[in-house]
C-alpha cells in the first residue's frame, strides 16, 4: 500500500509541470482558447515528443504501457494549467477504443499515428436523447457489403472539429436502451454525408454536434458488442478528468489563499476573518478528499479491480461536486474581480464546471452508484 | 503507487480477524450492534481478553507492553477490530494517560500504574474540561496549592465520561495563577476515593448517565502524583491529545454501521415494498457511502505519507472533521429509516422495566440512543469549528 510516486512518475510529473509553467501562462492560454483551432499544434507536437500520447497504449501497439496511475500523473499536472490540447479525446477516448476493439490492421494503421500525434481522433458516443447514459443509442448502422451505413445524430463530441477520424457509436440491433447491439465504427472526418456543427464550450475547449446521413463506415471489433469496451474507455477517461480537476482545484486554492491574504477590507486582510478561513479549510478538505479518492480509484483500475463502474461513479460523484464547490468558492472569495473574464479564477470555475458535466455529472454518477445499493452490488 | 498489502500483512489481517471473531462475546457484540454502551464488567472482561493475547496496547513501546507492530499492521488491526463490530476499548488509561506516564512519569509512577492499565484493573477518567474551559482548555481554573507533601485541590471538572466507574483521574490543575495561562498548569493523578471528591451525574440527550461533574473540596493529592514538572502540564496535555489520532477517522466503524443502515432499510416496510427501494433514500445512502470511500482513501494516503516519513500537520484535523460528520450522517439516516418510530424513545432503564416488549422494531431503541450520543462527536476532542481553526493556521501563511 503506497500513495507515493515512483521515481519515474516523479520525473514525468516534473516534466509536465515544466511544460505548463513554460507554455501556459494565463494570457497565453486565453489567446490559444480564442484561436481558430482552440489549442496549439506546436504544443501538440511537444505532447507527442515527450511520449505523453503513447503513454497509455500497450507496448505491442507502439505505446509505453503506462497505467491509469501514470496517466493521472500527467493529467493532474495538465489540469493545473487548464491545457487545451486534445489528449483526452484523441488518445484516451478514440485511441483507447480503437486499441480495445480494433483488428490488427486497424490498430497498425491508427495507433502509432495517434501516439505520434500525426493523427487526431474524436469519439462520438453521446446523443441528444441519451443524456449521460452510454447504452442509449438511437443512431443506426446497417451492413452494406463489407461496409456499414450510418444514420443519426451525435452530440457534444469533444474536439471533433480538428479530428482526422471519428469513432462513432451506433446501433446495429436492438432497442435504443439495450446494452447489446451497440457497435463502434471508424469514419473520416471529411467523409460524405457527415455534417458538423462546431462550437466552443464554456471552458474554452471545442466540441461538435454531428449529423450522419448515409455515412459509409468501417466496423471496429465485433458487431453489436462494443458496449463493455466503451464503458471501460469512458471509465479511464473519467479518471483522467478527475485528476485534471484535482490539479485545477489545487491552483484555485493557491490563488484564493494568495488573494485573500493580500486583499484588505475594513483595515485587515480578508483572510483574517474566521468565516473566510473556514471556507478555505472546506475547499482544502474537499480537495484532499478528491485527490485521495482519485488516486485510490485510479490504482484500483490499474490493479484490475472488478466492479470498476461503481468505483468510478463514486469518484466522479465526489470529485464533480468538489469541483463545483471549489470553483464557485474561488470566485466568491475573489469578490468582484472574480467575475471578470480577464482574471484566471473565473476560467478555472468554468473548467471545473465542465469537468463535472463531462461523462456524467455528480448527480448522474451518484444515482448510478445508488442503483448498485438496490441490486446489492454495492452492499 | 499501489493499494496491495504484502502477503505478511494479509496473513496478519487473517490472524487478527479470526481471533477477534472467535473471542468477542456475543453479548458484547449484540449491545454494540444495537448502539448501546458496553456494560462495565463486559468491556473490562473483553479488554482482559485482548491483554492476554498481547494486543491491548498496539501503540505502546514494546518494553512497556506494546506489540511492536508496523504502522501498516496497526492500521490493519484497527480496521479489523471495528469491522468485527467490537466496541472501542476505553481510551482513558490505554490511549491517554498510559502514554503520558511511560513518556513523562517517574520510574515509581510507571511501576505503580502501567501494569494495571494494561490489565484493565484500574478505570481512569479524564479531568480536563471545566464549566468555563471547553475548547479554550488553557483557561481552566481548578486550583492546586502545594502544602507539605501534598497538593490541595479545589474546583470543578465537567463532562467527565464514566467518572462514576473511575478509580483514578488524570487531571489538569492550575498551580500558578500569575503567569501566562499555559504556563501555570500541572498534570496530577488523583485517587477518586480521596475525601472531598464528589461525582454528580449529568444525564445526556440519550437519557443515559455517561457524563458527570466532579467537584473538589480541599482534596489532598500526594505530590508524588505529579507528572513531570510543576507548571509544565500543558505540554503533557497536548502530547496526550496528539495521541488520539489512531481511530480519529473511524472509517471501519462507519463502514460497519453503514452496513447496518442498509439492513434496516431492507427490513423497513413501505407499503408493498421496502425502504431500500425508495430512490431518494438510496441516494442519500449512496452519498454517505461515497463520502466514506473518500475518507478511507484519505486515511490510507496519510498512512502512506506517515510511512514515507512525512510529518502530518493539518491532516488529522481533516480526518476528525469528516469522520465525525460522516458518523453522524449515518446515525441520523438510520433514525430517519425508522419512519414514525423515529420519534419514539425512552432510556434503557425504562425500556428494560417494561414487560410489553420493545417499542417498534427491535433495532429502533439503540439506533436513536447512538444517534443522540453521537451528536457529541463534532464537539469533543476539539469541536469541528476548532479543528477548522487549527487547519486554517496550518494551511494559510
XYZ file of C-alpha atoms in Angstrom, chain B:
397
model
C 1.595 3.768 -6.221
C -0.289 0.625 -5.314
C -3.007 -0.496 -2.920
C -1.823 -4.008 -2.202
C -0.769 -5.100 1.245
C 2.175 -7.502 1.476
C 1.456 -11.206 1.956
C 2.769 -10.924 5.526
C 0.339 -8.107 6.216
C -2.514 -10.110 4.678
C -1.624 -13.086 6.855
C -1.617 -10.762 9.861
C -5.038 -9.482 8.806
C -6.397 -13.047 8.731
C -4.947 -13.756 12.155
C -6.478 -10.613 13.659
C -9.833 -11.221 12.011
C -10.190 -14.787 13.165
C -9.023 -14.094 16.716
C -11.458 -11.222 17.161
C -14.361 -13.142 15.606
C -13.733 -16.167 17.777
C -13.234 -14.299 21.031
C -15.620 -11.353 21.001
C -18.501 -12.410 23.284
C -21.875 -12.458 21.524
C -23.440 -10.341 24.269
C -20.821 -7.610 23.807
C -21.311 -7.635 20.043
C -25.079 -7.537 20.459
C -25.027 -4.406 22.629
C -22.548 -2.744 20.298
C -24.655 -3.660 17.255
C -27.687 -2.151 18.889
C -25.829 1.103 19.506
C -25.644 0.706 23.285
C -22.653 1.375 25.545
C -20.922 -1.772 26.741
C -21.603 -2.742 30.348
C -18.654 -2.039 32.633
C -17.932 -5.666 33.521
C -18.258 -6.722 29.880
C -15.809 -4.195 28.496
C -13.310 -4.899 31.275
C -13.526 -8.638 30.574
C -13.119 -8.046 26.827
C -10.088 -5.819 27.423
C -8.581 -8.529 29.618
C -9.025 -10.987 26.751
C -7.160 -8.626 24.433
C -4.467 -8.162 27.064
C -3.957 -11.911 27.388
C -3.472 -12.024 23.625
C -0.946 -9.176 23.919
C -2.973 -6.832 21.721
C -4.422 -4.402 24.236
C -1.985 -1.554 23.559
C -0.696 -1.652 19.961
C 0.744 1.852 20.199
C 2.787 1.360 23.345
C 6.520 0.717 23.054
C 7.352 -2.970 23.306
C 9.244 -2.519 26.571
C 6.112 -1.174 28.220
C 3.811 -3.881 26.848
C 3.147 -2.798 23.255
C 3.051 -5.033 20.192
C 5.929 -3.724 18.095
C 3.662 -3.642 15.049
C 4.442 -1.538 11.974
C 2.221 1.441 11.088
C 0.539 -0.741 8.460
C -0.121 -3.520 10.975
C -1.613 -1.040 13.438
C -3.844 0.260 10.661
C -4.924 -3.262 9.738
C -5.568 -4.155 13.377
C -7.771 -1.115 13.947
C -9.653 -1.723 10.720
C -10.333 -5.368 11.509
C -11.206 -4.530 15.093
C -14.053 -2.232 14.100
C -15.183 -4.346 11.144
C -15.799 -7.092 13.706
C -18.310 -4.772 15.345
C -16.407 -4.720 18.637
C -16.910 -1.714 20.924
C -13.961 0.642 21.229
C -11.716 -0.070 24.202
C -11.893 2.542 26.938
C -9.310 5.114 25.921
C -8.571 6.946 29.179
C -5.951 4.570 30.523
C -4.749 2.852 27.359
C -4.591 5.718 24.866
C -4.440 8.781 27.080
C -2.747 8.636 30.478
C -0.732 5.461 29.807
C 1.473 7.076 27.141
C 1.837 10.187 29.330
C 3.052 8.059 32.239
C 5.565 5.997 30.236
C 6.829 9.130 28.466
C 6.982 11.667 31.302
C 6.409 9.703 34.527
C 8.910 8.657 37.191
C 10.021 5.036 37.454
C 7.862 4.752 40.547
C 4.817 6.013 38.638
C 5.486 3.620 35.763
C 5.774 0.704 38.184
C 2.666 1.720 40.021
C 0.261 2.389 37.139
C 1.206 0.857 33.792
C 0.517 -2.809 34.552
C -2.903 -2.015 35.995
C -3.732 -0.029 32.855
C -2.670 -2.870 30.558
C -4.612 -5.392 32.646
C -7.658 -3.092 32.924
C -7.559 -3.375 36.713
C -7.966 0.355 37.219
C -10.546 2.554 35.482
C -9.275 6.045 34.646
C -11.218 9.194 33.824
C -10.136 12.460 32.240
C -10.253 15.699 34.257
C -9.820 18.282 31.515
C -12.955 20.356 30.750
C -14.416 22.804 33.234
C -17.592 24.884 33.131
C -15.545 27.857 31.890
C -12.938 25.921 29.914
C -14.104 23.799 26.982
C -12.429 24.410 23.641
C -10.379 27.094 25.427
C -8.940 24.465 27.723
C -5.987 26.544 28.926
C -8.336 28.892 30.781
C -9.056 26.152 33.356
C -9.290 27.293 36.998
C -9.282 24.199 39.232
C -6.615 25.188 41.728
C -3.886 23.063 43.296
C -1.797 24.559 46.087
C 1.268 22.851 47.460
C 1.044 22.099 51.205
C 3.875 19.970 52.563
C 3.956 16.643 50.700
C 0.520 17.199 49.204
C -1.311 19.383 46.741
C -4.654 20.676 47.941
C -7.119 20.736 45.061
C -10.259 22.873 44.836
C -12.525 23.384 41.863
C -14.748 21.586 39.395
C -14.447 19.435 36.288
C -17.306 18.737 33.883
C -18.288 16.353 31.028
C -16.217 13.683 32.769
C -17.171 10.477 30.963
C -17.621 7.397 33.158
C -16.317 9.153 36.313
C -18.878 7.060 38.194
C -16.787 3.961 37.393
C -13.389 5.591 37.807
C -10.745 4.602 40.330
C -8.324 7.315 39.182
C -8.450 10.617 37.354
C -5.700 12.360 35.379
C -6.392 15.983 35.974
C -5.213 19.369 34.761
C -4.935 21.866 37.614
C -3.712 25.413 37.925
C -0.631 25.643 40.112
C 0.371 29.190 39.160
C -2.371 31.765 38.531
C 0.044 34.648 37.923
C 1.705 33.611 34.650
C 0.535 33.132 31.071
C -2.346 30.641 31.104
C -0.481 27.727 29.510
C 2.490 28.126 31.849
C 0.678 27.670 35.155
C -0.910 24.257 34.583
C 0.136 20.950 36.146
C -0.826 17.332 35.467
C -1.939 15.368 38.550
C -3.050 11.779 39.082
C -5.900 11.767 41.595
C -7.357 8.833 43.516
C -11.132 9.092 43.088
C -11.718 7.717 46.606
C -9.934 10.723 48.153
C -12.015 12.614 50.732
C -13.540 15.813 49.280
C -14.322 14.440 45.800
C -17.946 14.403 44.760
C -19.162 12.937 41.472
C -22.569 14.121 40.274
C -24.256 12.590 37.226
C -25.212 14.574 34.143
C -27.977 12.851 32.222
C -27.316 13.133 28.494
C -29.605 13.678 25.492
C -29.863 9.894 25.297
C -31.379 9.765 28.779
C -28.315 7.863 29.955
C -25.661 8.518 32.562
C -22.256 8.609 30.928
C -21.259 12.183 31.816
C -20.509 13.699 35.194
C -19.477 16.755 37.106
C -16.630 16.223 39.557
C -16.217 18.609 42.492
C -13.017 19.004 44.528
C -13.237 20.399 48.067
C -9.818 20.561 49.745
C -8.803 17.254 48.176
C -5.302 16.239 49.268
C -3.213 14.667 46.493
C 0.290 13.351 47.265
C 2.918 15.436 45.457
C 4.418 12.196 44.122
C 1.309 12.024 41.895
C 2.532 14.994 39.882
C 3.528 14.079 36.329
C 6.807 15.643 35.205
C 7.431 19.154 36.406
C 5.073 21.533 38.128
C 3.627 24.111 35.692
C 4.620 22.039 32.641
C 1.287 20.211 32.492
C 0.191 21.889 29.256
C 2.992 20.114 27.385
C 1.795 16.725 28.651
C -1.845 17.630 27.992
C -1.098 18.468 24.364
C 1.016 15.329 23.957
C -1.994 13.333 25.151
C -4.400 14.980 22.712
C -1.957 14.307 19.864
C -2.144 10.591 20.691
C -5.848 10.396 19.989
C -5.302 10.188 16.232
C -5.336 6.445 15.662
C -9.002 5.924 15.263
C -9.876 9.546 14.614
C -11.430 8.926 11.176
C -13.452 5.938 12.457
C -13.653 4.618 8.874
C -14.216 0.953 9.579
C -16.638 1.675 12.438
C -18.658 3.785 9.998
C -18.429 1.093 7.322
C -19.829 -1.386 9.814
C -22.650 0.947 10.786
C -23.435 1.808 7.179
C -23.933 -1.889 6.556
C -26.363 -1.925 9.494
C -28.188 1.060 7.993
C -28.656 -0.837 4.734
C -30.009 -3.811 6.686
C -32.516 -1.539 8.398
C -33.522 -0.016 5.050
C -34.030 -3.516 3.644
C -36.132 -4.511 6.663
C -38.301 -1.383 6.882
C -41.561 -1.793 5.002
C -43.127 0.843 2.810
C -46.453 -0.362 1.508
C -45.902 -3.400 -0.638
C -42.172 -2.747 -0.843
C -39.207 -1.788 1.334
C -37.448 1.451 2.156
C -34.343 0.426 0.198
C -36.422 0.698 -2.988
C -37.018 4.413 -2.370
C -34.706 6.164 -4.818
C -34.249 9.248 -2.662
C -33.358 7.243 0.422
C -30.957 5.124 -1.565
C -29.316 8.216 -2.997
C -28.752 9.525 0.494
C -27.116 6.260 1.491
C -25.007 6.490 -1.664
C -23.900 9.992 -0.779
C -22.713 8.910 2.662
C -21.049 5.846 1.199
C -19.106 7.844 -1.398
C -18.078 10.291 1.334
C -16.869 7.340 3.349
C -14.891 5.969 0.390
C -13.147 9.336 0.079
C -12.448 9.327 3.824
C -10.949 5.848 3.613
C -8.802 6.972 0.687
C -7.605 9.999 2.692
C -6.767 7.845 5.680
C -4.764 5.456 3.518
C -2.992 8.296 1.744
C -1.994 9.879 5.043
C -0.871 6.498 6.378
C 1.285 6.174 3.266
C 2.749 9.637 3.913
C 3.363 8.712 7.548
C 5.202 5.537 6.482
C 7.227 7.601 3.999
C 8.325 9.785 6.913
C 6.361 12.933 6.094
C 5.156 14.839 9.114
C 1.376 15.102 9.210
C 0.131 18.597 10.117
C -3.431 19.562 9.221
C -4.324 16.042 8.123
C -5.537 14.587 11.458
C -7.927 17.514 11.840
C -9.317 16.885 8.345
C -9.916 13.264 9.316
C -11.554 14.278 12.579
C -13.958 16.711 10.897
C -15.045 14.392 8.119
C -15.005 11.272 10.291
C -17.351 12.834 12.826
C -19.627 14.345 10.172
C -19.969 11.037 8.343
C -20.556 9.042 11.542
C -23.321 11.480 12.473
C -24.837 11.344 8.991
C -25.084 7.542 9.240
C -26.776 7.720 12.642
C -29.144 10.456 11.520
C -30.219 8.489 8.466
C -30.589 5.299 10.499
C -33.087 7.052 12.767
C -34.818 8.517 9.742
C -35.162 4.991 8.380
C -37.398 4.214 11.355
C -40.162 6.449 9.982
C -42.723 7.266 12.718
C -40.715 5.217 15.251
C -38.011 7.827 14.762
C -39.995 9.890 17.292
C -40.185 7.182 19.945
C -37.645 6.914 22.733
C -37.107 6.151 26.373
C -33.957 5.410 28.320
C -32.635 1.866 28.544
C -33.649 1.554 32.220
C -37.234 2.440 31.445
C -37.226 0.161 28.438
C -35.937 -2.856 30.353
C -38.522 -2.328 33.110
C -41.306 -2.846 30.590
C -42.987 -6.185 30.331
C -44.566 -5.422 26.954
C -41.522 -5.811 24.678
C -39.536 -3.336 22.581
C -41.059 -0.148 21.185
C -41.412 -0.581 17.439
C -38.799 -2.582 15.563
C -36.184 -4.302 17.710
C -33.357 -2.152 16.297
C -35.118 1.174 16.923
C -34.021 1.896 20.502
C -30.275 1.601 20.015
C -30.399 3.478 16.715
C -31.853 6.503 18.494
C -29.629 6.113 21.576
C -26.487 6.108 19.471
C -27.759 8.911 17.268
C -28.297 11.109 20.311
C -24.971 10.164 21.890
C -23.027 10.729 18.666
C -24.074 14.373 18.469
C -21.041 14.822 20.734
C -18.657 13.572 18.048
C -18.332 17.018 16.491
C -17.930 18.608 19.945
C -15.457 16.543 21.974
C -11.717 16.432 21.351
C -11.850 19.958 19.915
C -15.074 20.937 18.140
C -15.203 20.813 14.357
C -15.026 24.609 14.403
C -11.823 24.478 16.470
C -10.448 21.863 14.052
C -11.097 24.290 11.187
C -9.205 26.988 13.079
C -6.290 24.581 13.503
C -6.266 23.692 9.798
C -6.526 27.361 8.809
C -3.497 28.209 10.925
C -1.530 25.427 9.225
C -2.515 25.958 5.582
C -2.640 29.763 5.481
C 0.504 31.763 5.506
